[in-house]
Tab-separated table of C-alpha atoms in Angstrom:
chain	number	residue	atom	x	y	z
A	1	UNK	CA	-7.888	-14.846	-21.576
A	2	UNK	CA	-8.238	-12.045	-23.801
A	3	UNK	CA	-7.257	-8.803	-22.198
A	4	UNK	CA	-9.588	-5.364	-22.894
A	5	UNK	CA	-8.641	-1.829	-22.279
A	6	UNK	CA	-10.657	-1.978	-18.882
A	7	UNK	CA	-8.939	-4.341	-17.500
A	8	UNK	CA	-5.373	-3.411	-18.441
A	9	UNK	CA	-5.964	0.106	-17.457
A	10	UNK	CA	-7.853	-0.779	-14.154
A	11	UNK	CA	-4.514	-3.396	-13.070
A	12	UNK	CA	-2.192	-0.722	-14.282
A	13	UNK	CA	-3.752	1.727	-12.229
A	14	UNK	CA	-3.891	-0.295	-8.957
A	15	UNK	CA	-0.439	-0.931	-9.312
A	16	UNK	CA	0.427	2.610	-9.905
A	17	UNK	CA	-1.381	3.452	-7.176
A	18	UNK	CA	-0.314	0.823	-4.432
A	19	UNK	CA	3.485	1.229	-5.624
A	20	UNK	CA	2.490	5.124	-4.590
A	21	UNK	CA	0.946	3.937	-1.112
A	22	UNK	CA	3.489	1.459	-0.465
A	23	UNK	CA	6.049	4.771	-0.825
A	24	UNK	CA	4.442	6.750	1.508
A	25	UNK	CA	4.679	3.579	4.600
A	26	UNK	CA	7.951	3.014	3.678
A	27	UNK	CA	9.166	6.458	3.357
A	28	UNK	CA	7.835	7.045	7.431
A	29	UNK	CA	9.733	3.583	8.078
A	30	UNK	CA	12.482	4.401	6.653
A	31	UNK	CA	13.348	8.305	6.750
A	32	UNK	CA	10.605	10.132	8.887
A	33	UNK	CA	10.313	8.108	11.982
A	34	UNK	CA	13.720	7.789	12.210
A	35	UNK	CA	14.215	11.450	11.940
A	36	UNK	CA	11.508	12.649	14.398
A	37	UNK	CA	13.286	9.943	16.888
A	38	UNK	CA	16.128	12.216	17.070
A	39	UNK	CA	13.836	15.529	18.591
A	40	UNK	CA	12.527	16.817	21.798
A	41	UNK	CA	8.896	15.050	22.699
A	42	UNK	CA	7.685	19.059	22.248
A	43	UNK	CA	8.844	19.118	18.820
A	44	UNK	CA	8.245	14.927	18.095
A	45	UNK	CA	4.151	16.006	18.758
A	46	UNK	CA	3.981	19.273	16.791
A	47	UNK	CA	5.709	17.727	13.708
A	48	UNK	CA	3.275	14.668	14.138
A	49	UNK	CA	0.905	16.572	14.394
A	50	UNK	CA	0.964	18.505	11.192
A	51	UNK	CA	1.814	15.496	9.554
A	52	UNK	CA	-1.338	13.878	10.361
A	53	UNK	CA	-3.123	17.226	9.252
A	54	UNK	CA	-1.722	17.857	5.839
A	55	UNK	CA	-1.756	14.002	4.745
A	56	UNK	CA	-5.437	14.102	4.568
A	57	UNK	CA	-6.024	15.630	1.451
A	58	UNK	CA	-7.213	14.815	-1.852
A	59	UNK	CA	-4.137	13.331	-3.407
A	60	UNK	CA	-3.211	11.150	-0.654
A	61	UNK	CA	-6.395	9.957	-0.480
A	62	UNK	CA	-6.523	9.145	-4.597
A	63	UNK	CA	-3.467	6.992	-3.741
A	64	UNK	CA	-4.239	5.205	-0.277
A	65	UNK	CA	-8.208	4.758	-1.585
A	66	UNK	CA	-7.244	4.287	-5.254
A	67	UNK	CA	-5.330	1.686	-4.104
A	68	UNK	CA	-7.203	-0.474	-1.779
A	69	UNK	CA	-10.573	0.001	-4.734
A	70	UNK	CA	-8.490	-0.215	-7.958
A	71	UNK	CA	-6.969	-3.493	-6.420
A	72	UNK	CA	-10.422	-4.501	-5.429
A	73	UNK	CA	-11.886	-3.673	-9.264
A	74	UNK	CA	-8.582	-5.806	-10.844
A	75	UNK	CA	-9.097	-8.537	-9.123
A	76	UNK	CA	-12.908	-8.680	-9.560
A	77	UNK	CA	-12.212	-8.123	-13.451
A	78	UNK	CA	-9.587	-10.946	-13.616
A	79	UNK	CA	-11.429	-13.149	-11.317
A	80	UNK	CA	-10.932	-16.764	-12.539
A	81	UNK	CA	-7.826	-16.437	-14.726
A	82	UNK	CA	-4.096	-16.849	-13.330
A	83	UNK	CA	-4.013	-13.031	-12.941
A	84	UNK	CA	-6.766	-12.823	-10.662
A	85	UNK	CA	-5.083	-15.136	-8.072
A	86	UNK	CA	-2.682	-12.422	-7.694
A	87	UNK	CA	-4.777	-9.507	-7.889
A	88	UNK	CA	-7.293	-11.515	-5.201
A	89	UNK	CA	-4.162	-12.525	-3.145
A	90	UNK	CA	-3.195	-8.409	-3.511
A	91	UNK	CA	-5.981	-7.341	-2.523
A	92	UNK	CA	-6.202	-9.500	0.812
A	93	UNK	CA	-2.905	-7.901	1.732
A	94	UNK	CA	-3.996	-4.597	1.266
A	95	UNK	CA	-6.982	-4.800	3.224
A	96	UNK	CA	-5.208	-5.938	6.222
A	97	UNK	CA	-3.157	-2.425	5.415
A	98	UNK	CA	-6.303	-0.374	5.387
A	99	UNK	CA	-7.162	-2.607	8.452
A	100	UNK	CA	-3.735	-1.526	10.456
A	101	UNK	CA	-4.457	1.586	9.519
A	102	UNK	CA	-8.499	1.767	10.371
A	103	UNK	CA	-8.030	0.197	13.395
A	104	UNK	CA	-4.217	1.096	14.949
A	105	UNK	CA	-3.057	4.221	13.362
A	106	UNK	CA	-5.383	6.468	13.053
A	107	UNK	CA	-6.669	6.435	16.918
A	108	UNK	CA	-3.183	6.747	17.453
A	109	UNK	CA	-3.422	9.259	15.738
A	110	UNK	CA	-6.267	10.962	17.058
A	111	UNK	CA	-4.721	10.745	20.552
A	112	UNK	CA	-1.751	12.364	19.717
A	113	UNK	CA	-3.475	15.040	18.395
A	114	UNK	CA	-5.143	15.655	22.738
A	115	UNK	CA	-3.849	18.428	24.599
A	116	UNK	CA	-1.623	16.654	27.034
A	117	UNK	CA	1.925	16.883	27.914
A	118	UNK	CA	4.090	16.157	25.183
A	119	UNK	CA	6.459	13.115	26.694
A	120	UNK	CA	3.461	11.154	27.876
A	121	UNK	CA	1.545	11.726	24.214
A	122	UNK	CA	4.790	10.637	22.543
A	123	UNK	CA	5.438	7.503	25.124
A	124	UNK	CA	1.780	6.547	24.404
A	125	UNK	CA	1.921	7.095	20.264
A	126	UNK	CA	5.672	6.273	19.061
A	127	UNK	CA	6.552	2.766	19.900
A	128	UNK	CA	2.665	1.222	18.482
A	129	UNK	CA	2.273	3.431	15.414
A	130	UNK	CA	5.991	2.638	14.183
A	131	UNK	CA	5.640	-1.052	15.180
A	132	UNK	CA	2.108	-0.556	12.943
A	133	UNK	CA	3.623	1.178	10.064
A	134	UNK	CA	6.211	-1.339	9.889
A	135	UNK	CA	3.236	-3.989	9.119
A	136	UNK	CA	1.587	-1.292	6.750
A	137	UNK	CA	4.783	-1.038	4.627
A	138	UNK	CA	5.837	-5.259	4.992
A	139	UNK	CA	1.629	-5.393	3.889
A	140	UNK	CA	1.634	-3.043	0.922
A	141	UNK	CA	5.109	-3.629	-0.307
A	142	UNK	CA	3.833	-7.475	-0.669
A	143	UNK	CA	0.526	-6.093	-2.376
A	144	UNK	CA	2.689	-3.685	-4.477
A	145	UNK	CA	4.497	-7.115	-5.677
A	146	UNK	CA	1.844	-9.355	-5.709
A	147	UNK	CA	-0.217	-6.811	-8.228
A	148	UNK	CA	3.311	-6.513	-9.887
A	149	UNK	CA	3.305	-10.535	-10.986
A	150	UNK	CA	-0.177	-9.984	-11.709
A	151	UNK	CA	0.490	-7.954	-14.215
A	152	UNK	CA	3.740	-9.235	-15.808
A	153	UNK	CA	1.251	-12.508	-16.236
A	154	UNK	CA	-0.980	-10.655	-17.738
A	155	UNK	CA	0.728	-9.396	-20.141
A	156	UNK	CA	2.256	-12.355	-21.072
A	157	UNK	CA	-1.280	-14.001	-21.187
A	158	UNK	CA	-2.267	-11.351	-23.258
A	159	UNK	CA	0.741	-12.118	-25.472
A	160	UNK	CA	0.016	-16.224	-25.380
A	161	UNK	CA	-3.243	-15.243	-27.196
A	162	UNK	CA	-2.069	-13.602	-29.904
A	163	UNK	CA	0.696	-15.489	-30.705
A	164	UNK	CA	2.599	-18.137	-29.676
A	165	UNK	CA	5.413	-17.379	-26.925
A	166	UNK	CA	8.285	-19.295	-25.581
A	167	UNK	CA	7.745	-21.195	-22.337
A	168	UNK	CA	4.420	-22.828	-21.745
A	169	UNK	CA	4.342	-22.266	-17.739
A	170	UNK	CA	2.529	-19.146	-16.603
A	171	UNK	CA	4.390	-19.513	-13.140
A	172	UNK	CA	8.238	-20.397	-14.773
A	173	UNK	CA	10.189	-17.579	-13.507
A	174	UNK	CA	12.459	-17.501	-16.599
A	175	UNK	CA	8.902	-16.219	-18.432
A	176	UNK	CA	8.287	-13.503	-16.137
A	177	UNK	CA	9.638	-10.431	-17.873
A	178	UNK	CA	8.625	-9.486	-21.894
């Protein structure tokens, strides 16, 4: 396999961009569910709220789009080499990500955002869109490192055919770093 500039860039960039995605799930799981647990179901919604209003902007959406497209475009582009079993395999992950999201969190979302008495919005949203985000960040943290072997292999691919390199295994662990 001989690697071009379109091809390293585009698998560079999908991993840049799903290691930025996977942040963002794991950051809620981790650090902002966690906190907004600890407040009053008035202050739980409006924080929620604004949340779900400021993360739809452009750069979010270069990172949580780039992502699921850029993954899509590597894996086309290495389709039928070693590398493109992990890009494919990355991609599949991440759609079932944009899936959760599609399909779970955002009409969460979207009902939090009704008038309505606080406790009963929060009772309806908190428990299913954590549980969700949970599979979001499990979903895009394996993308993140499927896209991650994808390209260590690549470069050492790309290595393999221009000169020769210890190890003859693509899938020996002891060859996966340069």
């Amino acid at each position: 396999m001989t690697n071009t500039p379109t091809r390293t860039a585009a698998l560079i960039a999908a991993t840049i961009t799903m290691n930025l995605s996977a942040g963002v799930f794991y950051i809620f799981a981790c650090a902002v569910m966690p906190a907004l647990a600890r407040s009053d179901d008035r202050t739980y919604v409006e924080v929620m709220r604004n949340i779900n209003t400021v993360i739809q902007n452009p750069v979010f959406f270069l990172s949580f789009m780039g992502a699921l497209l850029l993954t899509g475009l590597s894996a086309w582009q290495l389709r039928g080499t070693p590398c493109g079993r992990w890009a494919g395999s990355a991609l599949l992950a991440y759609a079932l990500v944009f899936v959760v999201t599609t399909t779970f969190s955002i009409p969460l979302n979207n009902a939090l955002a009704a008038k309505g008495d606080p406790a009963a919005l929060r009772e309806h949203f908190e428990g299913p869109w954590v549980a969700w985000n949970a599979v979001r960040a499990v979903g895009s943290a394996l993308a993140l490192g499927l896209l991650t072997r994808a390209l260590l292999l690549y470069g050492r691919l790309g290595r393999s055919a221009q000169a020769p390199t210890v190890g003859t295994d693509p899938l020996d662990a002891t060859d996966w770093l340069p």
